Short mmCIF file of C-alpha atoms in Angstrom, two decimals:
data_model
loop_
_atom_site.label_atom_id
_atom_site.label_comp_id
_atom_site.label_asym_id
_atom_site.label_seq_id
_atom_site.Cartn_x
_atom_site.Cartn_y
_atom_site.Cartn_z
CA UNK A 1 0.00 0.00 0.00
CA UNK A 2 2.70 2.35 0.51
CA UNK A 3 4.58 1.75 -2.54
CA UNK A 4 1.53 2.09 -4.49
CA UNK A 5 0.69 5.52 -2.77
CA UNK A 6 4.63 6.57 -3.32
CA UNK A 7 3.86 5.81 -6.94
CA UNK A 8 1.03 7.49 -7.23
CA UNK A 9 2.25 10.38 -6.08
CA UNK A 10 5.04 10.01 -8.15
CA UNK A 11 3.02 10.02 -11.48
CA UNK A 12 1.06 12.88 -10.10
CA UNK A 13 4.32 15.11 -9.76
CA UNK A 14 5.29 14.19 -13.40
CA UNK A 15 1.96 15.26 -14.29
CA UNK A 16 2.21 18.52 -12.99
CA UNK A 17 5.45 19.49 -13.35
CA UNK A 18 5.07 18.86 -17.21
CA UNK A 19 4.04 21.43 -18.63
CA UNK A 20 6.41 23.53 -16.63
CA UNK A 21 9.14 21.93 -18.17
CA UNK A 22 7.86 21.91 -21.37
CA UNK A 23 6.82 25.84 -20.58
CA UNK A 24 10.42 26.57 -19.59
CA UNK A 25 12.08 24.80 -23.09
CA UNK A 26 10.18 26.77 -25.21
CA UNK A 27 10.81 29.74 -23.46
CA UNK A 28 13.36 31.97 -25.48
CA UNK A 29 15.39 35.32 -23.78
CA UNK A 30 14.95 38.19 -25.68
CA UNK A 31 17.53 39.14 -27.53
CA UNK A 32 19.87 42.10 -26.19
CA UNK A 33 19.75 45.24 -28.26
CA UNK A 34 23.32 45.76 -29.97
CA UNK A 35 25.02 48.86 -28.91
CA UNK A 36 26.91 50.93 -31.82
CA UNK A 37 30.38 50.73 -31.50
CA UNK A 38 32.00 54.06 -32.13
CA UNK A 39 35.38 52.75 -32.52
CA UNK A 40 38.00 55.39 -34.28
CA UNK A 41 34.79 58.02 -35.20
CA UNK A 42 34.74 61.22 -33.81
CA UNK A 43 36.45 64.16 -32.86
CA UNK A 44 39.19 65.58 -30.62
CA UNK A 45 41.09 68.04 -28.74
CA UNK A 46 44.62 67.67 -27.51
CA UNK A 47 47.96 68.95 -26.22
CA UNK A 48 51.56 68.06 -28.09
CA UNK A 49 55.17 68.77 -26.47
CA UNK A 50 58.12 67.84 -28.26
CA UNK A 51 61.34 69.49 -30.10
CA UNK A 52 61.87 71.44 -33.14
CA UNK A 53 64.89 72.13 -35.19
CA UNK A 54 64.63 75.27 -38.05
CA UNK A 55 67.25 75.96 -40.80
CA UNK A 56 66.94 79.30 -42.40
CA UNK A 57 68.85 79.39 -44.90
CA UNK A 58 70.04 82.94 -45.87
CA UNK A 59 71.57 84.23 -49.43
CA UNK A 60 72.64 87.71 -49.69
CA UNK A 61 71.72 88.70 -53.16
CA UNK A 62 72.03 92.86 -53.61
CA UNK A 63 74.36 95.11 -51.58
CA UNK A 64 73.74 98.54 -53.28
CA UNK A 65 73.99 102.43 -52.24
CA UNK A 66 70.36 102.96 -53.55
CA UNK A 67 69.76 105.79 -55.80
CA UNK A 68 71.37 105.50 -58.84
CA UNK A 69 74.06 102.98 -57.31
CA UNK A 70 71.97 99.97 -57.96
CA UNK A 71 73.23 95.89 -58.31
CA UNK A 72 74.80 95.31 -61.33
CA UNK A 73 75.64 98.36 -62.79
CA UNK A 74 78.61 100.76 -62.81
CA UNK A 75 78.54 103.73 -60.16
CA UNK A 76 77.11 100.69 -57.44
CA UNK A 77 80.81 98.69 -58.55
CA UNK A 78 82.17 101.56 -57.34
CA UNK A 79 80.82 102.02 -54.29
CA UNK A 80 80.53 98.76 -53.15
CA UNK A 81 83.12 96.63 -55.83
CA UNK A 82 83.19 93.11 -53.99
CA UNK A 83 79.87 93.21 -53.02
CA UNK A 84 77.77 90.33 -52.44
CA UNK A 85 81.13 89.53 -50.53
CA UNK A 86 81.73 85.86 -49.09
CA UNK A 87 79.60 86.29 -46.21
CA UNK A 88 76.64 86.23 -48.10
CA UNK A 89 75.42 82.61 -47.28
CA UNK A 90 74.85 81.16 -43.80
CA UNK A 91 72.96 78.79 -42.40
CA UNK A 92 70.99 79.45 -38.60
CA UNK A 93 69.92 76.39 -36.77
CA UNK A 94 67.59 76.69 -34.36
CA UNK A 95 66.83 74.03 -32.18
CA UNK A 96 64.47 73.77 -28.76
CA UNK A 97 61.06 72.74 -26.72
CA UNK A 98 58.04 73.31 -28.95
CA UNK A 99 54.75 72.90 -26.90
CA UNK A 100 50.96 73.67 -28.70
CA UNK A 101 47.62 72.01 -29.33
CA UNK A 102 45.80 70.10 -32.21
CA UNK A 103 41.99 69.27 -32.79
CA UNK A 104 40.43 67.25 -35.60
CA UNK A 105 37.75 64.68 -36.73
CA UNK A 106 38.08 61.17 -38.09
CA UNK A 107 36.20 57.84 -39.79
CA UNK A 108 36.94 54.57 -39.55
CA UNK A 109 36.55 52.87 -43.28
CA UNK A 110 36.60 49.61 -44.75
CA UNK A 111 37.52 48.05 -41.20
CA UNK A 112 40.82 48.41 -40.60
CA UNK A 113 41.87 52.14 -42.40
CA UNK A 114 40.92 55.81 -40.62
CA UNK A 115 40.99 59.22 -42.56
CA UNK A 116 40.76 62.04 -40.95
CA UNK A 117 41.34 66.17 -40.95
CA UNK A 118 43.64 67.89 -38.09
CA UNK A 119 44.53 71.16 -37.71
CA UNK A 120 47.49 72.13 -35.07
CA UNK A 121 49.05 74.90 -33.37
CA UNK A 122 52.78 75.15 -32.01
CA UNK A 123 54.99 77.83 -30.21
CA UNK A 124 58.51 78.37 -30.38
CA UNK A 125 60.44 81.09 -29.72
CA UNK A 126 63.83 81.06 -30.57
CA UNK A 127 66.52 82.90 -32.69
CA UNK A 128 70.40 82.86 -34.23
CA UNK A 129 72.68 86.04 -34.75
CA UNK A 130 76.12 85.87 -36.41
CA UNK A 131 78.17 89.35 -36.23
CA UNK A 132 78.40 91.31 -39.14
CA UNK A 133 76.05 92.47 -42.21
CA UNK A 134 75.58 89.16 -43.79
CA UNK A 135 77.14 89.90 -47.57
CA UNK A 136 79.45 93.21 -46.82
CA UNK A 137 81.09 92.20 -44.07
CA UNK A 138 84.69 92.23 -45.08
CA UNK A 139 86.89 94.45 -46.51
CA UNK A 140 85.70 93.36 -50.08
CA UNK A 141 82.89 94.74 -50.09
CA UNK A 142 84.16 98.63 -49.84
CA UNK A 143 87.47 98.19 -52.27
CA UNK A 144 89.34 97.94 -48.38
CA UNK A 145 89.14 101.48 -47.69
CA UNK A 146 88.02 100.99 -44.21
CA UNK A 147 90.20 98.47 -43.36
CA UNK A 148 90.55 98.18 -40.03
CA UNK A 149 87.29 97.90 -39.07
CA UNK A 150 85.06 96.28 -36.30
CA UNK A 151 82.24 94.15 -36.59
CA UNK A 152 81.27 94.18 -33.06
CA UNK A 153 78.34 96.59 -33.67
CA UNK A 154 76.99 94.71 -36.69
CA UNK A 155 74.88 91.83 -36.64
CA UNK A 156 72.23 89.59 -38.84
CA UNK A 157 69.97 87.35 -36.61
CA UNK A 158 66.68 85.21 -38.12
CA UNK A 159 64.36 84.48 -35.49
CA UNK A 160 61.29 81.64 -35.66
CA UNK A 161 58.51 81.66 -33.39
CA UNK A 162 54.78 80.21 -33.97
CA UNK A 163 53.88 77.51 -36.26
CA UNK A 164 50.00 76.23 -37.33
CA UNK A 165 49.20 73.67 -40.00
CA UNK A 166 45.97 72.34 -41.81
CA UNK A 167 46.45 68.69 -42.61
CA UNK A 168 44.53 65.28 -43.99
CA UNK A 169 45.01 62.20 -41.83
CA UNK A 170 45.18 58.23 -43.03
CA UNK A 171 46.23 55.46 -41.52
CA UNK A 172 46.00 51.62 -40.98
CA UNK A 173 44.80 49.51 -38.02
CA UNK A 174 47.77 46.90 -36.91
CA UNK A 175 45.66 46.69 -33.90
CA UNK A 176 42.04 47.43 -33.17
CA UNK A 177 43.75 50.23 -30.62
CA UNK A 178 46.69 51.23 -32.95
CA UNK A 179 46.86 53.42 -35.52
CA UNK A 180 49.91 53.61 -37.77
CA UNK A 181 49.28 56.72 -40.22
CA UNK A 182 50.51 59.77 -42.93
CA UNK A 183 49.66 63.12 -42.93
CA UNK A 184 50.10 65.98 -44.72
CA UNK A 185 49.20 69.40 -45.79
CA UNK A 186 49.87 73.20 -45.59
CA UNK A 187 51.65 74.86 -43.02
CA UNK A 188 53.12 78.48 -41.68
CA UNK A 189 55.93 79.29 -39.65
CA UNK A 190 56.50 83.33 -38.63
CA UNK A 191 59.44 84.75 -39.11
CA UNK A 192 61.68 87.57 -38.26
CA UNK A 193 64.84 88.83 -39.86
CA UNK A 194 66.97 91.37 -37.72
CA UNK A 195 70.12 93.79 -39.21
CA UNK A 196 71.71 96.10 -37.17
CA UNK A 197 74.73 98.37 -38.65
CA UNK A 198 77.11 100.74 -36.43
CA UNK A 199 78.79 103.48 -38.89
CA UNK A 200 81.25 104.12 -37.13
CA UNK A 201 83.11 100.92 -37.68
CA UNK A 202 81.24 98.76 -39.96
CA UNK A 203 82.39 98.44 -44.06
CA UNK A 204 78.60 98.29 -44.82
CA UNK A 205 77.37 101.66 -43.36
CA UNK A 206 80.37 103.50 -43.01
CA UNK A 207 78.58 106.98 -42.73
CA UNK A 208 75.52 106.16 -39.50
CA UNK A 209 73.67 104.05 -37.88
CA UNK A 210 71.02 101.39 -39.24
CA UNK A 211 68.69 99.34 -37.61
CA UNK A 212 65.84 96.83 -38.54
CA UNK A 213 63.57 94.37 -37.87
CA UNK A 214 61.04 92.34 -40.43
CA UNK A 215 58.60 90.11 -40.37
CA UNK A 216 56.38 87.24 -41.82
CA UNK A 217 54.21 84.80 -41.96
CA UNK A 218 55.31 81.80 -44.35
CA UNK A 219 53.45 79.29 -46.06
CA UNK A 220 54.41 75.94 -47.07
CA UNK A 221 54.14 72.38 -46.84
CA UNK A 222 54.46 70.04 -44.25
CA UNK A 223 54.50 66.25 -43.93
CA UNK A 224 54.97 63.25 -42.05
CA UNK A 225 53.51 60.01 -39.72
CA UNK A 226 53.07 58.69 -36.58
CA UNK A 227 51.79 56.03 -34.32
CA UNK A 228 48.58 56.22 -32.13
CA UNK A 229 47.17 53.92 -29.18
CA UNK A 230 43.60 54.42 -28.58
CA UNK A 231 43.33 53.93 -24.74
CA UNK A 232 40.06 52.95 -23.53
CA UNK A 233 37.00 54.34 -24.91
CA UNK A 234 38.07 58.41 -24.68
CA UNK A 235 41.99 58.81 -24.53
CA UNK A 236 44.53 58.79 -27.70
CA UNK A 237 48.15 58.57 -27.28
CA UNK A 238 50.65 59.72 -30.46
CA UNK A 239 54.11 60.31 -30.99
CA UNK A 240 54.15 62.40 -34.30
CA UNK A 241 57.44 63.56 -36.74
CA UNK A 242 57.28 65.81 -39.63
CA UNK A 243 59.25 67.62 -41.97
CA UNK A 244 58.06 71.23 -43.42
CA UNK A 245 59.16 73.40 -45.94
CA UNK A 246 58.19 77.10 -46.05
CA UNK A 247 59.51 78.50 -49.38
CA UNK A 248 61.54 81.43 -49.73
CA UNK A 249 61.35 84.73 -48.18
CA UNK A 250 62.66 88.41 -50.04
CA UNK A 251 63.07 90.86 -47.40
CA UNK A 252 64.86 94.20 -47.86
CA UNK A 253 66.97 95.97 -45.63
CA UNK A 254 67.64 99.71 -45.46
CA UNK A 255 66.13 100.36 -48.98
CA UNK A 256 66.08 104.35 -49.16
CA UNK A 257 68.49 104.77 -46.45
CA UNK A 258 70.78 106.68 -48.53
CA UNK A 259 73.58 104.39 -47.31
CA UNK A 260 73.41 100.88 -47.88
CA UNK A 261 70.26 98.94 -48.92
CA UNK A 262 70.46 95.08 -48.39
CA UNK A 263 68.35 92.27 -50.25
CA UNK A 264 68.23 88.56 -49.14
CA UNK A 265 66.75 85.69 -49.64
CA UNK A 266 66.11 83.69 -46.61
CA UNK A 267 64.59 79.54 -47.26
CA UNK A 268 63.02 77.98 -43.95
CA UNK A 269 62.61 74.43 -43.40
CA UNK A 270 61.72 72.83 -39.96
CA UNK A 271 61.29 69.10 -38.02
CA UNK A 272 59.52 67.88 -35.41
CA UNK A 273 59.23 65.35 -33.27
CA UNK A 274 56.18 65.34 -30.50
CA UNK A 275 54.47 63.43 -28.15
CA UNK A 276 50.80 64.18 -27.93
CA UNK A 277 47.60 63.08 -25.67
CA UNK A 278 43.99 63.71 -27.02
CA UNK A 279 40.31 62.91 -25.50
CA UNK A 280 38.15 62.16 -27.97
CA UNK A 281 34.06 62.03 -28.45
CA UNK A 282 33.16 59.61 -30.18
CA UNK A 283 30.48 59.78 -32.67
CA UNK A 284 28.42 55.92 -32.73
CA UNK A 285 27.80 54.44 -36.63
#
């Protein structure tokens, strides 16, 4: 009798508990909702600190009394007969800490490439003097009719100081979190361009005192690469070079003076190398 109730009560539980079980297999969770991944889209902001080396290259090409005494013909031969002399070409190098910012926007295409637009910002502030008026600054340059003379209170100097640049972006995904990429685009560097001449000693202005200052803002080219980490979901992480090259600047010195007038040409190239960190918002596709 007890077995039997045992059973019963048994097949009673089975009976029940059947279409609970059966309830249960057939019940499916709902599927989760996929969340966008915004991977490298979006834009950013960030700060860059790193070196720069310039080379301004300078060429005296006119040393001339003005007036009628003008390069190439016969009264300015007279006046100044060796003129350009062999100081007319020298090289400042310029090398230091450049610190600035960048901002720009980026895609991610075809998986595994990222293109992009950046813009960038960078201050420097440094300069290079060498004594003497760079292309009459030896006895050539007069005939030697001043010789001895001083160049203690002449001097040429080239000074560089902010840069800014508008550049595309594209790169390659070695990682899903690194970026190896190119850029490239236009870019300015200001410039200044110092003379100062002391007439009482100097074989350039040999009759007073000249001093001057010029400046500009140069535009060129500028190119080069670098590697990014993307870390986590809001931080970027770069260590950038590039090369730029800023074309050729005509400045004039002392024009109308009445003593000496002085033309160069001065050709400005730069590098850098920086480290950079960016946040970034991304933008879900």
């Amino acid at each position: 009798m007890y077995q039997l109730r045992l059973g019963l009560f048994g097949v009673l539980a089975l009976t029940i508990s059947s279409p609970l079980f059966a309830a249960d297999m057939s019940y499916k969770a709902p599927m989760a909702v996929p969340v966008a991944a915004s991977g490298w889209n979006g834009w950013y902001v960030g700060g860059q600190l790193g070196v720069k080396e310039v080379r301004d290259d300078w060429t005296t090409d006119c040393v001339q009394g003005g007036g009628l005494a003008t390069c190439g013909n016969a009264l300015n031969a007279l006046e100044f007969p060796g003129a350009p002399d062999s100081s007319a070409s020298n090289r400042f190098t310029t090398s230091n800490f450049r610190y600035g910012f960048y901002a720009g926007a980026m895609s991610q295409v075809f998986t595994n490439y990222v293109v992009g637009i950046e813009g960038d910002v960078g201050f420097y502030n440094n300069s290079s003097t060498v004594p003497g008026i760079l292309g009459c600054s030896t006895a050539a340059c007069t005939g030697g009719a001043l010789v001895p003379f001083d160049l203690s209170g002449d001097s040429t100097s080239v000074k560089n100081t902010y840069d800014y640049s508008l550049r595309l972006r594209a790169g390659y995904l070695v990682t899903p979190d690194i970026l190896v990429y190119g850029t490239g685009g236009i870019a300015f560097q200001h410039v200044e361009a110092s003379m100062a001449c002391n007439g009482a000693t100097s074989p350039a202005c040999f009759i007073g005192n000249l001093s001057q200052t010029d400046s500009t803002t140069m535009q060129g080219y500028t190119v080069g690469g670098g590697l990014e980490w993307k870390l986590m979901q809001n931080w970027l992480i770069r260590g950038e070079y590039r090369y730029s090259d800023f074309g050729t600047w005509k400045p004039s010195f002392f024009q109308n003076s009445g003593i000496v007038e002085v033309y160069p040409s001065i050709h400005v190239t730069s590098q850098i190398a920086t480290a950079g960190i960016a946040y970034m918002f991304p933008i879900s596709r």
